[in-house]
mmCIF file of C-alpha atoms and ligand atoms in Angstrom:
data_model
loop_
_atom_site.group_PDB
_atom_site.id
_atom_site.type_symbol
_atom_site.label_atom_id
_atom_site.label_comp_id
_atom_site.label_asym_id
_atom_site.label_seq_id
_atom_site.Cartn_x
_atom_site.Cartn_y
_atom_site.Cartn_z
ATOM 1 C CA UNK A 1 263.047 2.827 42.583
ATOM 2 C CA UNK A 2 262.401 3.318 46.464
ATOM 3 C CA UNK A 3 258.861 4.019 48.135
ATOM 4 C CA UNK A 4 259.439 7.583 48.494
ATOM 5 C CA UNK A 5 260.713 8.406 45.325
ATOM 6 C CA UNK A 6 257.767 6.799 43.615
ATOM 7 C CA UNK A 7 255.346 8.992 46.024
ATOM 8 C CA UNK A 8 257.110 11.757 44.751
ATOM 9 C CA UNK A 9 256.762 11.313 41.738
ATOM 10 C CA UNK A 10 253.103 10.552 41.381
ATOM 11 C CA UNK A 11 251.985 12.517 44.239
ATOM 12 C CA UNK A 12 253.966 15.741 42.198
ATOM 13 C CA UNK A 13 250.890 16.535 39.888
ATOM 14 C CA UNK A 14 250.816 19.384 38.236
ATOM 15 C CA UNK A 15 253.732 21.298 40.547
ATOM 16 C CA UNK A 16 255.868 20.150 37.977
ATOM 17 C CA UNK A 17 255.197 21.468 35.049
ATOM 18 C CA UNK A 18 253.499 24.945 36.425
ATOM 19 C CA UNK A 19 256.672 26.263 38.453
ATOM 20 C CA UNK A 20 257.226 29.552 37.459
ATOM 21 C CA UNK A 21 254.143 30.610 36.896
ATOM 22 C CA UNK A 22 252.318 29.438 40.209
ATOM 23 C CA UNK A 23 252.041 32.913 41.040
ATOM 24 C CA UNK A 24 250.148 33.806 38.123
ATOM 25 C CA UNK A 25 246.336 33.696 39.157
ATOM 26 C CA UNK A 26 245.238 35.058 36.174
ATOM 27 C CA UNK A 27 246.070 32.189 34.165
ATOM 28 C CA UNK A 28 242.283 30.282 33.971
ATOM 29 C CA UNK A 29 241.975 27.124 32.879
ATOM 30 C CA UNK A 30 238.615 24.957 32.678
ATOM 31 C CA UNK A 31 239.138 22.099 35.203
ATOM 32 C CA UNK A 32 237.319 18.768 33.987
ATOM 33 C CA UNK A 33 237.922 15.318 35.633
ATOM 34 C CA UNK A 34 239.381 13.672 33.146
ATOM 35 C CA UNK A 35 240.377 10.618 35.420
ATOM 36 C CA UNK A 36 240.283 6.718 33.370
ATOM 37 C CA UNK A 37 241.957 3.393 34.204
ATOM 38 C CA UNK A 38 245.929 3.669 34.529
ATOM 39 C CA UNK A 39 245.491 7.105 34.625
ATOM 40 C CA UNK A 40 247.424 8.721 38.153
ATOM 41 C CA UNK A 41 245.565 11.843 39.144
ATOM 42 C CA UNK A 42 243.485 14.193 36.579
ATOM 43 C CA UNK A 43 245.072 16.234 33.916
ATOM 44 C CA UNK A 44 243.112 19.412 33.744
ATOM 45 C CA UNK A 45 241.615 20.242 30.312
ATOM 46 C CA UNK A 46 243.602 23.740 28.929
ATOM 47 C CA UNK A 47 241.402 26.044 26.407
ATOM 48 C CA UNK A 48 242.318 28.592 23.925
ATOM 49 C CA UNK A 49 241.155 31.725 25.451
ATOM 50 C CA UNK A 50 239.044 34.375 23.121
ATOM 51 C CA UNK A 51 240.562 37.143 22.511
ATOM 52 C CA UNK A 52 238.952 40.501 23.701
ATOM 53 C CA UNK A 53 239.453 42.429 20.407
ATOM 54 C CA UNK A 54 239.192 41.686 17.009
ATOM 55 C CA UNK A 55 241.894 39.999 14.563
ATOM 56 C CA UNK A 56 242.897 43.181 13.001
ATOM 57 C CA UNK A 57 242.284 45.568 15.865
ATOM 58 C CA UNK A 58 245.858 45.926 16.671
ATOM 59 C CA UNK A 59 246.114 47.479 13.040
ATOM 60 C CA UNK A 60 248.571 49.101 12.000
ATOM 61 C CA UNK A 61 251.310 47.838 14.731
ATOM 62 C CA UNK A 62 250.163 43.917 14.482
ATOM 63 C CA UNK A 63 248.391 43.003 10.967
ATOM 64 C CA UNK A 64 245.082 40.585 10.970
ATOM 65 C CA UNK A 65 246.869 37.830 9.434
ATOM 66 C CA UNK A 66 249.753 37.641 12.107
ATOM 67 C CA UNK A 67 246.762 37.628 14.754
ATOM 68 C CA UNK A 68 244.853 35.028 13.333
ATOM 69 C CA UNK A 69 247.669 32.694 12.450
ATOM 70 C CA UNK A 70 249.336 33.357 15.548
ATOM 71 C CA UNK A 71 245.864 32.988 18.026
ATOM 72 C CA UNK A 72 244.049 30.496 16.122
ATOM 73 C CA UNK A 73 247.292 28.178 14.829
ATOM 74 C CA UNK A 74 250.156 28.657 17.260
ATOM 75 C CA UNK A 75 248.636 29.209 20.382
ATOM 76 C CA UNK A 76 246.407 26.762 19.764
ATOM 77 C CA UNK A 77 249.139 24.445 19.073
ATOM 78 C CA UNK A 78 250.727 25.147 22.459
ATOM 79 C CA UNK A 79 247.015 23.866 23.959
ATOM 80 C CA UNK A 80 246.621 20.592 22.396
ATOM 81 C CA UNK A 81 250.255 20.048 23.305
ATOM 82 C CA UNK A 82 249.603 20.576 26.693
ATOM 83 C CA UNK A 83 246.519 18.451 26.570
ATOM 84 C CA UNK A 84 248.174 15.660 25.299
ATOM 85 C CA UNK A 85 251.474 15.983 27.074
ATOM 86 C CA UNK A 86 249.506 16.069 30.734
ATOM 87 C CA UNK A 87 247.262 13.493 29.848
ATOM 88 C CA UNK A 88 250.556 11.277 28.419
ATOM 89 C CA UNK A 89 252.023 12.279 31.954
ATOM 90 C CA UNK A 90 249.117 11.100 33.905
ATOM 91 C CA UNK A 91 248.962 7.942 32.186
ATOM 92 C CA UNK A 92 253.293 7.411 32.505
ATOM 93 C CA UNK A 93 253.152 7.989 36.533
ATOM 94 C CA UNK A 94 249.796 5.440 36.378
ATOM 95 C CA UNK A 95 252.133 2.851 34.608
ATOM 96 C CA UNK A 96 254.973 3.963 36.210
ATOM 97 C CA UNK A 97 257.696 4.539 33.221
ATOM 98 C CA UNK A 98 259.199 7.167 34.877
ATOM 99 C CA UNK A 99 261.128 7.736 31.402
ATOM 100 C CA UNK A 100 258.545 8.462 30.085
ATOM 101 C CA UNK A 101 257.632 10.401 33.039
ATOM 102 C CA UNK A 102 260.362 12.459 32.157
ATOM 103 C CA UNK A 103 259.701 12.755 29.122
ATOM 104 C CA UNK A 104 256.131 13.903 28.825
ATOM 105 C CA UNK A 105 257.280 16.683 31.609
ATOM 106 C CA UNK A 106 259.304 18.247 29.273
ATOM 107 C CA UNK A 107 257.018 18.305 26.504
ATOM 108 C CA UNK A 108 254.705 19.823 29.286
ATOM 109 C CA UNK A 109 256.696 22.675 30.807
ATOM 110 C CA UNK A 110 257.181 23.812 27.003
ATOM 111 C CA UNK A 111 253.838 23.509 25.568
ATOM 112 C CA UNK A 112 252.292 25.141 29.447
ATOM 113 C CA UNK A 113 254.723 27.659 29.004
ATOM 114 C CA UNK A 114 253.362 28.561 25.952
ATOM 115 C CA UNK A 115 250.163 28.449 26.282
ATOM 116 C CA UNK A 116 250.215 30.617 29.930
ATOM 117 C CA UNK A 117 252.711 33.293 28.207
ATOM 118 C CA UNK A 118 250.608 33.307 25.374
ATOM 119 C CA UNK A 119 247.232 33.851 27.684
ATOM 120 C CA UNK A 120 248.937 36.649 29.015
ATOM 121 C CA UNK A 121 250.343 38.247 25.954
ATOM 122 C CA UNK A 122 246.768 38.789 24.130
ATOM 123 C CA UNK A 123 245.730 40.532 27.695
ATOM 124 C CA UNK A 124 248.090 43.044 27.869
ATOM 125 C CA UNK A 125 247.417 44.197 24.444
ATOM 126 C CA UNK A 126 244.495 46.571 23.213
ATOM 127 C CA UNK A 127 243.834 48.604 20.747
ATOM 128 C CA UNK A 128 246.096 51.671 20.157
ATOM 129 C CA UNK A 129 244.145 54.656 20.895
ATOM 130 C CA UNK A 130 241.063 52.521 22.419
ATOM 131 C CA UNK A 131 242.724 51.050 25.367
ATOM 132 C CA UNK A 132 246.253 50.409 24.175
ATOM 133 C CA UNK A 133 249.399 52.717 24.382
ATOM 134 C CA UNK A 134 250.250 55.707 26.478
ATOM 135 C CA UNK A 135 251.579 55.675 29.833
ATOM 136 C CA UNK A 136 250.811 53.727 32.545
ATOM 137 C CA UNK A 137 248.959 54.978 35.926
ATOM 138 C CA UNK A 138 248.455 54.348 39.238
ATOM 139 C CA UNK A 139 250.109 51.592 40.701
ATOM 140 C CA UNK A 140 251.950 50.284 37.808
ATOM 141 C CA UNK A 141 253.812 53.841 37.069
ATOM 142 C CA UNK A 142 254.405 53.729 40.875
ATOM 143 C CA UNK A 143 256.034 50.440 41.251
ATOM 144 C CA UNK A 144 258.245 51.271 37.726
ATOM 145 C CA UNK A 145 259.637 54.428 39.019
ATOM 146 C CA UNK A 146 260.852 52.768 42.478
ATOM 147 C CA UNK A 147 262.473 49.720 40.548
ATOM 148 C CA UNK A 148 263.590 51.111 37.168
ATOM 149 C CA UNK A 149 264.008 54.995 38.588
ATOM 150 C CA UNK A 150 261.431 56.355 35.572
ATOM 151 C CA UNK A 151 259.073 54.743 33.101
ATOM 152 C CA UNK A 152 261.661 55.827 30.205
ATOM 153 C CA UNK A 153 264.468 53.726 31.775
ATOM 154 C CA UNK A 154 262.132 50.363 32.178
ATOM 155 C CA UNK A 155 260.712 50.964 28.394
ATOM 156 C CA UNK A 156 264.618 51.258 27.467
ATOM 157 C CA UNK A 157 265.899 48.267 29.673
ATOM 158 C CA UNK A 158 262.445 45.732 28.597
ATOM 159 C CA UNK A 159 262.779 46.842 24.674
ATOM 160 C CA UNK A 160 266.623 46.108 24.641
ATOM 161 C CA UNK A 161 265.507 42.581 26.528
ATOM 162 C CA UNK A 162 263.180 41.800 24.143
ATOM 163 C CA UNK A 163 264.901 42.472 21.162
ATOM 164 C CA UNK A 164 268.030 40.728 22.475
ATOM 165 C CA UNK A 165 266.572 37.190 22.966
ATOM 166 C CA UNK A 166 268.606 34.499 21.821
ATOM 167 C CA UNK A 167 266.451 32.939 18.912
ATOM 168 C CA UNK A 168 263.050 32.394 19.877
ATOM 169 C CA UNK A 169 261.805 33.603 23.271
ATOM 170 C CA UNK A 170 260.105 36.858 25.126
ATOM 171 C CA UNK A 171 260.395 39.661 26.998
ATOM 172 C CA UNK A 172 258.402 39.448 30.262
ATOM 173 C CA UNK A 173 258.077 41.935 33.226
ATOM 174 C CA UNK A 174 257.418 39.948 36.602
ATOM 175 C CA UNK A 175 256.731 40.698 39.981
ATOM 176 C CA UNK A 176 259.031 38.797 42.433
ATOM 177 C CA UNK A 177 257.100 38.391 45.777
ATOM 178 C CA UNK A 178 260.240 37.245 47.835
ATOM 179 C CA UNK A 179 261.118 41.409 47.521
ATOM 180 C CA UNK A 180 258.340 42.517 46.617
ATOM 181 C CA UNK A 181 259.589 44.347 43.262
ATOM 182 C CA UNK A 182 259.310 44.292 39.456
ATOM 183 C CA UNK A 183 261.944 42.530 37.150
ATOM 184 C CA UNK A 184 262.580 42.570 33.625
ATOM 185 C CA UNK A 185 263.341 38.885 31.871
ATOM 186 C CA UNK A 186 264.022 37.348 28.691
ATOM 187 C CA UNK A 187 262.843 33.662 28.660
ATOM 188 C CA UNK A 188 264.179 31.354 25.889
ATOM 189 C CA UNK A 189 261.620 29.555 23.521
ATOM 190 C CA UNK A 190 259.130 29.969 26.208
ATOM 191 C CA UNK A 191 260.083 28.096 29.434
ATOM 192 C CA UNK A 192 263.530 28.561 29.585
ATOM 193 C CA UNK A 193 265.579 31.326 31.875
ATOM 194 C CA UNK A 194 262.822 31.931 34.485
ATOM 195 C CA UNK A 195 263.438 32.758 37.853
ATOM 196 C CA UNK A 196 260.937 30.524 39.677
ATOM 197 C CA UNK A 197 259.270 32.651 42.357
ATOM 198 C CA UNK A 198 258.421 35.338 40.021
ATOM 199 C CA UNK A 199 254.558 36.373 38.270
ATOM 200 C CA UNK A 200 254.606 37.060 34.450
ATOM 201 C CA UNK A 201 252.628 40.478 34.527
ATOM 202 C CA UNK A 202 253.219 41.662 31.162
ATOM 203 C CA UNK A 203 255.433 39.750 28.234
ATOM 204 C CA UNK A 204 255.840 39.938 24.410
ATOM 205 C CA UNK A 205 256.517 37.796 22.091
ATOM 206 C CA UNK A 206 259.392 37.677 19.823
ATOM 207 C CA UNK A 207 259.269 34.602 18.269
ATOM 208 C CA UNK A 208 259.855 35.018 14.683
ATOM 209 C CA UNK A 209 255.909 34.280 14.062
ATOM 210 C CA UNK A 210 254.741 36.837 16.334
ATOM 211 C CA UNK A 211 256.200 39.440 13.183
ATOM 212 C CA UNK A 212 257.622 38.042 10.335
ATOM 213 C CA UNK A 213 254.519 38.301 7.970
ATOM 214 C CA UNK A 214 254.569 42.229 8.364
ATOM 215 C CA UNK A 215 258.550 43.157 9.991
ATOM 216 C CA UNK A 216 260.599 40.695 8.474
ATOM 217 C CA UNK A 217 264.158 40.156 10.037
ATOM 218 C CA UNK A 218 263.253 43.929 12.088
ATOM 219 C CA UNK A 219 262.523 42.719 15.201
ATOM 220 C CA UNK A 220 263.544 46.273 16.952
ATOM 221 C CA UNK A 221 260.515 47.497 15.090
ATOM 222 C CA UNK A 222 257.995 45.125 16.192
ATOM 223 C CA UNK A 223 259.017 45.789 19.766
ATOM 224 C CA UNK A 224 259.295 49.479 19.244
ATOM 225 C CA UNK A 225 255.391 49.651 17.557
ATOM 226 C CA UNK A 226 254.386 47.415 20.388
ATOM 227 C CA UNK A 227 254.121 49.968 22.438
ATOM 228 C CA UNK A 228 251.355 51.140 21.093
ATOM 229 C CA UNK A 229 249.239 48.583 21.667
ATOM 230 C CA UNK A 230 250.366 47.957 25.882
ATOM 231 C CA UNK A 231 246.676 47.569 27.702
ATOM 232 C CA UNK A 232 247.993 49.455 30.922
ATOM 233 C CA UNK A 233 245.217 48.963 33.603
ATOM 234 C CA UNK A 234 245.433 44.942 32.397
ATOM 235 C CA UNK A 235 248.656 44.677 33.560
ATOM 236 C CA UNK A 236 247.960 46.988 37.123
ATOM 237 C CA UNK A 237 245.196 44.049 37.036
ATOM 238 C CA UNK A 238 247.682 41.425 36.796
ATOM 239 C CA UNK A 239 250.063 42.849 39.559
ATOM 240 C CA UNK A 240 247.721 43.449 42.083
ATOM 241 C CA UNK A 241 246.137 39.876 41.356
ATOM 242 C CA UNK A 242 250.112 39.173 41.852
ATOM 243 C CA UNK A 243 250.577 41.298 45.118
ATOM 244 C CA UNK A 244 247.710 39.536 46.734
HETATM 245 MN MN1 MN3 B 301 253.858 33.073 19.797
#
């Protein structure tokens, strides 16, 4: 392998495995030097976030056990796989087995996927009646009605997205900066199908775990009862975070 493509590599850090969702400043995660021998630059160390509600506050749309199984088990899952597949990365370009290079950036953009849609996902929900549901306001509604013509089409056009994913995957609204407008995705498992300018602002989850326990096979009424629970003013947060 030549000079250059060996800078690349190493000197690539973490722009690898966080396209897509560099325009996401929402997404905190605790920063710790984590540099040892062998090691080629310093995998940050990703934590579970807390949730801002309790397990069964999204009662009756989303029961307590989904939420605890899904915060506690899943997403965790998604951390520690991040953890380790960053820190296996670090160590790879140190050593420079750039198949395994290769390797532990895959296992990274899927378990960082995860664990960033994830982080967003508990956000933008509240509970119904006590911050989640309605309509949105302000700047949201705004920026809806000029890219989706009224709030009714986008809720049509994101619910059919969502419940159309191909296996596992989400629905995700995103701001693209490069025209300055709002666009409805479906991503596959969790990294796959992105556009990679764009700013998750708001996504849901319709991986079979997010609602089996409670909905079964009925996805469409998951997503349709999620609606309920939509924290509004978190996701005008996120998009003005993502307008700069
Ligand atoms: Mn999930």
């Amino acid at each position: 392998m030549d000079n250059a493509r060996r800078n690349f590599l190493k000197g690539a850090g973490g722009a690898i495995v966080t396209a897509g969702f560099v325009g996401a400043p929402f997404i905190s995660s605790q920063a710790q030097a984590q540099t040892s021998m062998g090691m080629a630059g310093e995998p940050t160390k990703h934590t579970l976030p807390d949730l801002d509600y309790a397990y069964n506050a999204l009662e009756p749309y989303i029961d307590e056990q989904t939420m605890r199984l899904h915060h506690d088990k899943h997403h965790q899952g998604y951390v520690n796989g991040l953890n380790n597949a960053e820190e296996q990365l670090a160590l790879a370009r140190g050593s420079g087995d750039y198949d395994m290079v290769q390797h532990w950036t895959l296992k990274a953009a899927f378990h960082g996927a995860g664990h960033y849609l994830h982080s967003i996902f508990w956000k933008v929900m509240a509970p119904p009646n006590n911050g989640g549901g309605g309509m949105p306001s302000g700047l949201v509604a705004e920026r809806i009605n000029k890219d989706f013509g009224s709030f009714d089409n986008f809720k049509d056009q994101f619910s059919a997205a969502s419940k159309s994913v191909e296996g596992s995957g989400w629905g995700i609204l995103a701001y693209r900066p490069i025209d300055q407008r709002l666009v409805i995705m479906q991503a596959e498992n969790h990294q796959k199908m992105t556009q990679w300018v764009i700013a998750p602002l708001m996504c849901i989850d319709v991986w079979e775990h997010a609602y089996y326990l409670k909905y079964q096979n009925r996805r469409g009424e998951y997503v349709d009862n999620w609606w309920n629970v939509v924290n509004w003013p978190q996701v005008e947060e996120h998009l003005k975070l993502a307008m700069g």
